């Protein structure tokens, strides 16, 4: 197997985790399968850069001295919002030559500035999707997924989504077993589908201010198959159902019923992606009761029934 060079572009005010997260994934894969990855970092003029958190990173070389890599990775950070014209020019020339072009977080802004995302589907950190769409109308921006693949170009959402994307690329290159080993060593999930939402239910909803309501949120997440009616949840919070429903929506920004629906859907998605459990078993474990109830919920929310979702997004087992 030919060694793949991973070139990470560095610049001032880069976000350090956008660099180190994917680098740790590829380095972990190299340890599992020696000789498969060669990781390099480069900046304009080969100068050291200061990250947005104050760390200093020393690159291996200058961008003008590097050969075209297998994977060219552009991280994000505040520095992407103040682009150096020389970096944009370098990307415009060298981006098309890379075997695989990758961005993390707002690194997509730099790819778009260089014209490398025109006509392609792409994502970035949710807070900058509107800006990407406004400034670069030729880019088909999808604000929801944690990462997007469009041919040889892959873009990811904010911060840790770069780790998810890097794990998916390792699986593509070296197989699921290596990617899963790396994920376990980093104590992160091995998440295949790029269409997973940037926000989990717990992130998308606000955390309640009062402890009884926080406890209810935790209970819902940990017990999706339990009785999660408003009456049952109100009893856990020691409130009347009417008071509970009003307080929950006020403090979390969503109704109890909608929150429960989203928790159950997210739990079912994970089981479909990560286990071989039957649809009926998953339906019961997630509180749907029957496969038909789960099928209706999935079709409404995901545009596909559970079996079709699993067929599309659960990785095929490796031999």
CSV table of N, CA and C in Angstrom, one decimal, residues 55-196:
chain,number,residue,atom,x,y,z
A,55,UNK,N,-1.2,29.0,21.6
A,55,UNK,CA,-0.2,28.0,21.4
A,55,UNK,C,0.6,28.4,20.2
A,56,UNK,N,1.9,28.1,20.2
A,56,UNK,CA,2.7,28.3,19.0
A,56,UNK,C,3.0,26.9,18.3
A,57,UNK,N,2.7,26.9,17.0
A,57,UNK,CA,3.0,25.7,16.2
A,57,UNK,C,4.1,25.9,15.3
A,58,UNK,N,5.1,25.0,15.2
A,58,UNK,CA,6.2,25.2,14.3
A,58,UNK,C,6.0,24.2,13.1
A,59,UNK,N,5.9,24.7,11.9
A,59,UNK,CA,5.6,23.8,10.8
A,59,UNK,C,6.9,23.0,10.4
A,60,UNK,N,6.7,22.0,9.6
A,60,UNK,CA,7.8,21.2,9.1
A,60,UNK,C,8.5,21.9,7.9
A,61,UNK,N,7.8,22.8,7.2
A,61,UNK,CA,8.3,23.4,6.0
A,61,UNK,C,7.5,24.5,5.5
A,62,UNK,N,7.9,25.2,4.4
A,62,UNK,CA,7.2,26.3,3.8
A,62,UNK,C,6.3,25.7,2.7
A,63,UNK,N,5.1,26.3,2.5
A,63,UNK,CA,4.2,25.8,1.6
A,63,UNK,C,4.8,25.8,0.2
A,64,UNK,N,5.6,26.7,-0.2
A,64,UNK,CA,6.2,26.8,-1.5
A,64,UNK,C,7.2,25.6,-1.8
A,65,UNK,N,7.6,24.9,-0.7
A,65,UNK,CA,8.6,23.9,-0.8
A,65,UNK,C,8.0,22.5,-0.8
A,66,UNK,N,6.7,22.4,-0.6
A,66,UNK,CA,6.1,21.1,-0.5
A,66,UNK,C,5.6,20.5,-1.8
A,67,UNK,N,5.6,19.2,-1.9
A,67,UNK,CA,5.1,18.5,-3.1
A,67,UNK,C,3.6,18.3,-2.9
A,68,UNK,N,2.9,18.1,-4.0
A,68,UNK,CA,1.5,17.9,-3.9
A,68,UNK,C,1.1,16.6,-3.1
A,69,UNK,N,0.3,16.8,-2.0
A,69,UNK,CA,0.0,15.7,-1.1
A,69,UNK,C,-1.2,14.8,-1.6
A,70,UNK,N,-1.3,13.7,-1.0
A,70,UNK,CA,-2.5,12.9,-1.2
A,70,UNK,C,-3.7,13.6,-0.6
A,71,UNK,N,-3.6,14.1,0.7
A,71,UNK,CA,-4.7,14.8,1.3
A,71,UNK,C,-4.2,16.2,1.8
A,72,UNK,N,-4.8,17.2,1.3
A,72,UNK,CA,-4.5,18.6,1.7
A,72,UNK,C,-5.6,19.0,2.7
A,73,UNK,N,-5.2,19.3,3.9
A,73,UNK,CA,-6.2,19.7,5.0
A,73,UNK,C,-6.1,21.1,5.4
A,74,UNK,N,-7.2,21.9,5.3
A,74,UNK,CA,-7.2,23.3,5.7
A,74,UNK,C,-8.0,23.4,7.0
A,75,UNK,N,-7.4,23.7,8.1
A,75,UNK,CA,-8.2,23.9,9.4
A,75,UNK,C,-8.9,25.2,9.4
A,76,UNK,N,-9.6,25.4,10.5
A,76,UNK,CA,-10.4,26.6,10.7
A,76,UNK,C,-9.8,27.5,11.8
A,77,UNK,N,-10.6,28.5,12.2
A,77,UNK,CA,-10.1,29.4,13.2
A,77,UNK,C,-10.3,30.8,12.8
A,78,UNK,N,-10.1,31.8,13.7
A,78,UNK,CA,-10.3,33.2,13.4
A,78,UNK,C,-9.5,33.7,12.2
A,79,UNK,N,-8.3,33.0,12.0
A,79,UNK,CA,-7.4,33.4,10.9
A,79,UNK,C,-8.1,33.2,9.6
A,80,UNK,N,-9.1,32.3,9.5
A,80,UNK,CA,-9.7,32.1,8.2
A,80,UNK,C,-10.6,33.3,7.8
A,81,UNK,N,-10.9,34.1,8.7
A,81,UNK,CA,-11.8,35.3,8.4
A,81,UNK,C,-11.0,36.5,8.0
A,82,UNK,N,-9.6,36.4,8.1
A,82,UNK,CA,-8.7,37.4,7.7
A,82,UNK,C,-7.7,36.8,6.8
A,83,UNK,N,-8.1,36.4,5.6
A,83,UNK,CA,-7.2,35.5,4.8
A,83,UNK,C,-6.0,36.3,4.2
A,84,UNK,N,-4.9,35.7,4.2
A,84,UNK,CA,-3.7,36.2,3.5
A,84,UNK,C,-3.9,35.9,2.0
A,85,UNK,N,-3.8,37.0,1.2
A,85,UNK,CA,-4.0,36.7,-0.3
A,85,UNK,C,-3.0,35.7,-0.8
A,86,UNK,N,-1.8,35.6,-0.2
A,86,UNK,CA,-0.8,34.6,-0.7
A,86,UNK,C,-1.3,33.2,-0.4
A,87,UNK,N,-2.0,33.0,0.7
A,87,UNK,CA,-2.5,31.7,1.0
A,87,UNK,C,-3.6,31.3,0.1
A,88,UNK,N,-4.5,32.3,-0.2
A,88,UNK,CA,-5.6,32.0,-1.1
A,88,UNK,C,-5.0,31.6,-2.5
A,89,UNK,N,-4.0,32.4,-2.9
A,89,UNK,CA,-3.4,32.1,-4.2
A,89,UNK,C,-2.8,30.7,-4.2
A,90,UNK,N,-2.1,30.3,-3.2
A,90,UNK,CA,-1.5,29.0,-3.1
A,90,UNK,C,-2.5,27.9,-3.1
A,91,UNK,N,-3.6,28.1,-2.4
A,91,UNK,CA,-4.7,27.1,-2.4
A,91,UNK,C,-5.3,27.0,-3.8
A,92,UNK,N,-5.5,28.1,-4.5
A,92,UNK,CA,-6.1,28.1,-5.8
A,92,UNK,C,-5.3,27.3,-6.8
A,93,UNK,N,-3.9,27.3,-6.6
A,93,UNK,CA,-3.1,26.6,-7.5
A,93,UNK,C,-2.9,25.1,-7.1
A,94,UNK,N,-2.7,24.9,-5.8
A,94,UNK,CA,-2.3,23.5,-5.3
A,94,UNK,C,-3.5,22.7,-4.9
A,95,UNK,N,-4.7,23.3,-4.6
A,95,UNK,CA,-5.8,22.6,-4.2
A,95,UNK,C,-6.3,21.6,-5.2
A,96,UNK,N,-6.4,21.9,-6.5
A,96,UNK,CA,-6.8,21.0,-7.5
A,96,UNK,C,-5.8,19.8,-7.7
A,97,UNK,N,-4.6,20.0,-7.3
A,97,UNK,CA,-3.6,19.0,-7.5
A,97,UNK,C,-3.6,17.9,-6.4
A,98,UNK,N,-4.2,18.2,-5.3
A,98,UNK,CA,-4.2,17.2,-4.2
A,98,UNK,C,-5.2,16.1,-4.5
A,99,UNK,N,-4.8,14.9,-4.1
A,99,UNK,CA,-5.7,13.7,-4.3
A,99,UNK,C,-7.0,13.9,-3.6
A,100,UNK,N,-7.0,14.5,-2.4
A,100,UNK,CA,-8.2,14.7,-1.6
A,100,UNK,C,-8.0,16.0,-0.9
A,101,UNK,N,-9.1,16.8,-0.9
A,101,UNK,CA,-9.1,18.2,-0.4
A,101,UNK,C,-10.1,18.2,0.8
A,102,UNK,N,-9.6,18.6,2.0
A,102,UNK,CA,-10.3,18.5,3.2
A,102,UNK,C,-10.3,19.8,3.9
A,103,UNK,N,-11.4,20.2,4.5
A,103,UNK,CA,-11.4,21.4,5.4
A,103,UNK,C,-12.1,21.0,6.7
A,104,UNK,N,-11.6,21.7,7.8
A,104,UNK,CA,-12.2,21.5,9.1
A,104,UNK,C,-12.8,22.9,9.5
A,105,UNK,N,-14.0,22.9,10.0
A,105,UNK,CA,-14.7,24.1,10.5
A,105,UNK,C,-14.6,25.2,9.4
A,106,UNK,N,-14.2,26.4,9.8
A,106,UNK,CA,-14.2,27.5,8.9
A,106,UNK,C,-13.1,27.5,7.8
A,107,UNK,N,-12.3,26.4,7.8
A,107,UNK,CA,-11.4,26.2,6.7
A,107,UNK,C,-12.1,26.2,5.4
A,108,UNK,N,-13.4,25.8,5.4
A,108,UNK,CA,-14.2,25.9,4.2
A,108,UNK,C,-14.3,27.2,3.6
A,109,UNK,N,-14.2,28.3,4.4
A,109,UNK,CA,-14.3,29.6,3.9
A,109,UNK,C,-13.1,29.9,3.0
A,110,UNK,N,-11.9,29.3,3.4
A,110,UNK,CA,-10.7,29.5,2.6
A,110,UNK,C,-10.7,28.7,1.3
A,111,UNK,N,-11.3,27.5,1.4
A,111,UNK,CA,-11.5,26.8,0.1
A,111,UNK,C,-12.4,27.5,-0.8
A,112,UNK,N,-13.5,28.0,-0.3
A,112,UNK,CA,-14.4,28.8,-1.1
A,112,UNK,C,-13.8,30.0,-1.7
A,113,UNK,N,-13.0,30.7,-0.9
A,113,UNK,CA,-12.4,31.9,-1.4
A,113,UNK,C,-11.4,31.6,-2.6
A,114,UNK,N,-10.9,30.4,-2.5
A,114,UNK,CA,-10.0,30.0,-3.6
A,114,UNK,C,-10.7,29.4,-4.8
A,115,UNK,N,-12.1,29.4,-4.7
A,115,UNK,CA,-12.9,28.9,-5.8
A,115,UNK,C,-12.9,27.3,-5.9
A,116,UNK,N,-12.5,26.7,-4.8
A,116,UNK,CA,-12.4,25.2,-4.8
A,116,UNK,C,-13.7,24.5,-4.4
A,117,UNK,N,-14.7,25.3,-4.0
A,117,UNK,CA,-16.0,24.6,-3.6
A,117,UNK,C,-17.1,25.0,-4.6
A,118,UNK,N,-16.8,25.7,-5.6
A,118,UNK,CA,-17.8,26.1,-6.6
A,118,UNK,C,-18.5,24.9,-7.2
A,119,UNK,N,-19.8,24.9,-7.1
A,119,UNK,CA,-20.6,23.8,-7.7
A,119,UNK,C,-20.7,22.6,-6.8
A,120,UNK,N,-20.1,22.6,-5.6
A,120,UNK,CA,-20.0,21.5,-4.7
A,120,UNK,C,-20.9,21.7,-3.5
A,121,UNK,N,-21.4,20.6,-2.9
A,121,UNK,CA,-22.1,20.6,-1.7
A,121,UNK,C,-21.0,20.6,-0.6
A,122,UNK,N,-21.2,21.5,0.4
A,122,UNK,CA,-20.2,21.7,1.5
A,122,UNK,C,-20.9,22.1,2.8
A,123,UNK,N,-20.2,22.0,3.9
A,123,UNK,CA,-20.6,22.5,5.2
A,123,UNK,C,-19.5,23.2,5.9
A,124,UNK,N,-19.8,23.8,7.0
A,124,UNK,CA,-18.8,24.5,7.8
A,124,UNK,C,-19.5,24.6,9.2
A,125,UNK,N,-18.8,25.3,10.1
A,125,UNK,CA,-19.4,25.5,11.5
A,125,UNK,C,-20.8,26.2,11.3
A,126,UNK,N,-21.7,25.7,12.1
A,126,UNK,CA,-23.1,26.2,11.9
A,126,UNK,C,-23.2,27.7,11.9
A,127,UNK,N,-22.3,28.4,12.7
A,127,UNK,CA,-22.4,29.8,12.9
A,127,UNK,C,-21.9,30.6,11.6
A,128,UNK,N,-21.3,29.9,10.7
A,128,UNK,CA,-20.7,30.5,9.5
A,128,UNK,C,-21.3,30.0,8.2
A,129,UNK,N,-22.4,29.1,8.3
A,129,UNK,CA,-23.0,28.6,7.1
A,129,UNK,C,-23.7,29.7,6.3
A,130,UNK,N,-24.4,30.6,7.0
A,130,UNK,CA,-25.0,31.7,6.3
A,130,UNK,C,-24.0,32.6,5.6
A,131,UNK,N,-22.9,32.8,6.2
A,131,UNK,CA,-21.8,33.6,5.6
A,131,UNK,C,-21.3,32.9,4.4
A,132,UNK,N,-21.0,31.6,4.5
A,132,UNK,CA,-20.5,30.9,3.3
A,132,UNK,C,-21.4,30.9,2.2
A,133,UNK,N,-22.7,30.8,2.4
A,133,UNK,CA,-23.7,30.8,1.4
A,133,UNK,C,-23.9,32.2,0.8
A,134,UNK,N,-23.8,33.2,1.6
A,134,UNK,CA,-23.9,34.6,1.1
A,134,UNK,C,-22.7,35.0,0.3
A,135,UNK,N,-21.5,34.8,0.8
A,135,UNK,CA,-20.3,35.2,0.1
A,135,UNK,C,-20.0,34.4,-1.1
A,136,UNK,N,-20.4,33.1,-1.1
A,136,UNK,CA,-20.1,32.2,-2.2
A,136,UNK,C,-21.3,31.5,-2.7
A,137,UNK,N,-22.1,32.2,-3.5
A,137,UNK,CA,-23.4,31.6,-3.9
A,137,UNK,C,-23.2,30.4,-4.8
A,138,UNK,N,-22.1,30.2,-5.4
A,138,UNK,CA,-21.8,29.0,-6.2
A,138,UNK,C,-21.7,27.7,-5.4
A,139,UNK,N,-21.5,27.8,-4.1
A,139,UNK,CA,-21.4,26.7,-3.2
A,139,UNK,C,-22.7,26.3,-2.7
A,140,UNK,N,-23.0,25.0,-2.7
A,140,UNK,CA,-24.3,24.4,-2.2
A,140,UNK,C,-24.1,24.1,-0.7
A,141,UNK,N,-24.4,25.0,0.1
A,141,UNK,CA,-24.2,24.9,1.6
A,141,UNK,C,-25.2,24.1,2.2
A,142,UNK,N,-24.8,23.1,3.0
A,142,UNK,CA,-25.7,22.3,3.8
A,142,UNK,C,-25.3,22.5,5.3
A,143,UNK,N,-26.2,23.2,6.0
A,143,UNK,CA,-25.8,23.6,7.4
A,143,UNK,C,-25.9,22.5,8.4
A,144,UNK,N,-26.6,21.4,8.1
A,144,UNK,CA,-26.9,20.4,9.1
A,144,UNK,C,-25.8,19.4,9.4
A,145,UNK,N,-25.2,18.8,8.4
A,145,UNK,CA,-24.3,17.6,8.7
A,145,UNK,C,-23.0,17.9,9.4
A,146,UNK,N,-22.5,16.9,10.1
A,146,UNK,CA,-21.2,17.1,10.7
A,146,UNK,C,-20.0,17.0,9.7
A,147,UNK,N,-20.3,16.4,8.6
A,147,UNK,CA,-19.3,16.5,7.4
A,147,UNK,C,-20.0,16.1,6.1
A,148,UNK,N,-19.4,16.6,5.0
A,148,UNK,CA,-20.0,16.4,3.7
A,148,UNK,C,-18.9,15.9,2.8
A,149,UNK,N,-19.2,14.9,2.0
A,149,UNK,CA,-18.3,14.5,0.9
A,149,UNK,C,-18.9,14.8,-0.4
A,150,UNK,N,-18.2,15.4,-1.3
A,150,UNK,CA,-18.6,15.6,-2.7
A,150,UNK,C,-17.4,15.3,-3.6
A,151,UNK,N,-17.3,14.1,-4.1
A,151,UNK,CA,-16.2,13.7,-4.8
A,151,UNK,C,-14.9,13.7,-4.0
A,152,UNK,N,-13.9,14.3,-4.5
A,152,UNK,CA,-12.6,14.3,-3.8
A,152,UNK,C,-12.5,15.4,-2.7
A,153,UNK,N,-13.6,16.2,-2.5
A,153,UNK,CA,-13.6,17.3,-1.6
A,153,UNK,C,-14.5,16.9,-0.4
A,154,UNK,N,-13.9,17.1,0.8
A,154,UNK,CA,-14.7,16.8,2.1
A,154,UNK,C,-14.6,18.0,3.0
A,155,UNK,N,-15.7,18.5,3.5
A,155,UNK,CA,-15.8,19.6,4.4
A,155,UNK,C,-16.5,19.2,5.7
A,156,UNK,N,-16.1,19.8,6.8
A,156,UNK,CA,-16.6,19.3,8.1
A,156,UNK,C,-17.1,20.5,8.9
A,157,UNK,N,-18.0,20.3,9.9
A,157,UNK,CA,-18.5,21.3,10.7
A,157,UNK,C,-17.5,21.7,11.8
A,158,UNK,N,-18.0,22.3,12.8
A,158,UNK,CA,-17.1,22.9,13.8
A,158,UNK,C,-16.3,22.0,14.6
A,159,UNK,N,-15.0,22.3,14.9
A,159,UNK,CA,-14.2,21.8,15.9
A,159,UNK,C,-14.0,20.3,15.9
A,160,UNK,N,-14.7,19.5,16.8
A,160,UNK,CA,-14.5,18.1,16.9
A,160,UNK,C,-15.0,17.3,15.7
A,161,UNK,N,-15.9,18.0,14.8
A,161,UNK,CA,-16.3,17.3,13.6
A,161,UNK,C,-15.1,16.9,12.7
A,162,UNK,N,-14.0,17.7,12.8
A,162,UNK,CA,-12.8,17.3,12.1
A,162,UNK,C,-12.3,15.9,12.4
A,163,UNK,N,-12.5,15.5,13.7
A,163,UNK,CA,-12.1,14.2,14.1
A,163,UNK,C,-13.0,13.2,13.5
A,164,UNK,N,-14.3,13.4,13.5
A,164,UNK,CA,-15.2,12.5,12.8
A,164,UNK,C,-14.9,12.3,11.4
A,165,UNK,N,-14.6,13.4,10.7
A,165,UNK,CA,-14.3,13.3,9.3
A,165,UNK,C,-13.0,12.5,9.1
A,166,UNK,N,-11.9,12.8,9.9
A,166,UNK,CA,-10.7,12.1,9.8
A,166,UNK,C,-10.8,10.6,10.0
A,167,UNK,N,-11.7,10.2,11.0
A,167,UNK,CA,-11.9,8.8,11.2
A,167,UNK,C,-12.6,8.2,10.0
A,168,UNK,N,-13.5,8.9,9.4
A,168,UNK,CA,-14.2,8.4,8.2
A,168,UNK,C,-13.2,8.2,7.0
A,169,UNK,N,-12.2,9.1,6.9
A,169,UNK,CA,-11.2,9.0,5.9
A,169,UNK,C,-10.3,7.9,6.1
A,170,UNK,N,-9.9,7.6,7.4
A,170,UNK,CA,-9.1,6.5,7.8
A,170,UNK,C,-9.8,5.2,7.4
A,171,UNK,N,-11.1,5.2,7.8
A,171,UNK,CA,-11.9,3.9,7.4
A,171,UNK,C,-11.9,3.7,5.9
A,172,UNK,N,-12.0,4.8,5.2
A,172,UNK,CA,-12.0,4.7,3.7
A,172,UNK,C,-10.7,4.1,3.2
A,173,UNK,N,-9.6,4.6,3.8
A,173,UNK,CA,-8.2,4.2,3.4
A,173,UNK,C,-7.8,2.8,3.9
A,174,UNK,N,-8.1,2.5,5.2
A,174,UNK,CA,-7.5,1.4,5.8
A,174,UNK,C,-8.5,0.4,6.4
A,175,UNK,N,-9.8,0.7,6.3
A,175,UNK,CA,-10.8,-0.2,6.8
A,175,UNK,C,-11.4,0.2,8.2
A,176,UNK,N,-12.5,-0.4,8.5
A,176,UNK,CA,-13.2,-0.1,9.8
A,176,UNK,C,-12.4,-0.5,11.0
A,177,UNK,N,-11.7,-1.6,10.9
A,177,UNK,CA,-11.0,-2.1,12.1
A,177,UNK,C,-10.0,-1.1,12.6
A,178,UNK,N,-9.2,-0.6,11.7
A,178,UNK,CA,-8.2,0.4,12.0
A,178,UNK,C,-8.9,1.7,12.6
A,179,UNK,N,-9.9,2.2,11.9
A,179,UNK,CA,-10.6,3.4,12.3
A,179,UNK,C,-11.2,3.2,13.7
A,180,UNK,N,-11.8,2.0,14.0
A,180,UNK,CA,-12.4,1.7,15.3
A,180,UNK,C,-11.3,1.7,16.4
A,181,UNK,N,-10.2,1.1,16.1
A,181,UNK,CA,-9.1,1.1,17.0
A,181,UNK,C,-8.6,2.5,17.4
A,182,UNK,N,-8.5,3.3,16.4
A,182,UNK,CA,-8.1,4.7,16.6
A,182,UNK,C,-9.1,5.4,17.5
A,183,UNK,N,-10.4,5.3,17.1
A,183,UNK,CA,-11.5,5.9,17.9
A,183,UNK,C,-11.5,5.5,19.3
A,184,UNK,N,-11.3,4.2,19.6
A,184,UNK,CA,-11.3,3.7,21.0
A,184,UNK,C,-10.1,4.3,21.7
A,185,UNK,N,-8.9,4.4,21.1
A,185,UNK,CA,-7.8,5.0,21.8
A,185,UNK,C,-8.0,6.4,22.1
A,186,UNK,N,-8.7,7.1,21.3
A,186,UNK,CA,-9.0,8.5,21.5
A,186,UNK,C,-10.2,8.7,22.3
A,187,UNK,N,-10.9,7.6,22.7
A,187,UNK,CA,-12.1,7.7,23.5
A,187,UNK,C,-13.2,8.6,22.8
A,188,UNK,N,-13.4,8.3,21.5
A,188,UNK,CA,-14.5,9.1,20.8
A,188,UNK,C,-15.3,8.0,20.1
A,189,UNK,N,-16.5,8.5,19.6
A,189,UNK,CA,-17.4,7.6,18.9
A,189,UNK,C,-16.8,7.4,17.5
A,190,UNK,N,-17.0,6.3,16.9
A,190,UNK,CA,-16.7,6.1,15.5
A,190,UNK,C,-18.0,6.3,14.8
A,191,UNK,N,-18.2,7.5,14.2
A,191,UNK,CA,-19.5,7.9,13.7
A,191,UNK,C,-19.4,7.9,12.2
A,192,UNK,N,-20.1,7.0,11.5
A,192,UNK,CA,-20.0,7.0,10.0
A,192,UNK,C,-20.7,8.0,9.3
A,193,UNK,N,-22.1,8.2,9.5
A,193,UNK,CA,-22.8,9.0,8.6
A,193,UNK,C,-22.5,10.4,8.7
A,194,UNK,N,-22.0,11.0,7.6
A,194,UNK,CA,-21.8,12.5,7.6
A,194,UNK,C,-23.0,13.3,7.8
A,195,UNK,N,-24.2,12.7,7.6
A,195,UNK,CA,-25.4,13.4,7.7
A,195,UNK,C,-25.9,13.6,9.1
A,196,UNK,N,-25.2,13.0,10.1
A,196,UNK,CA,-25.6,13.3,11.4
A,196,UNK,C,-25.6,14.8,11.7
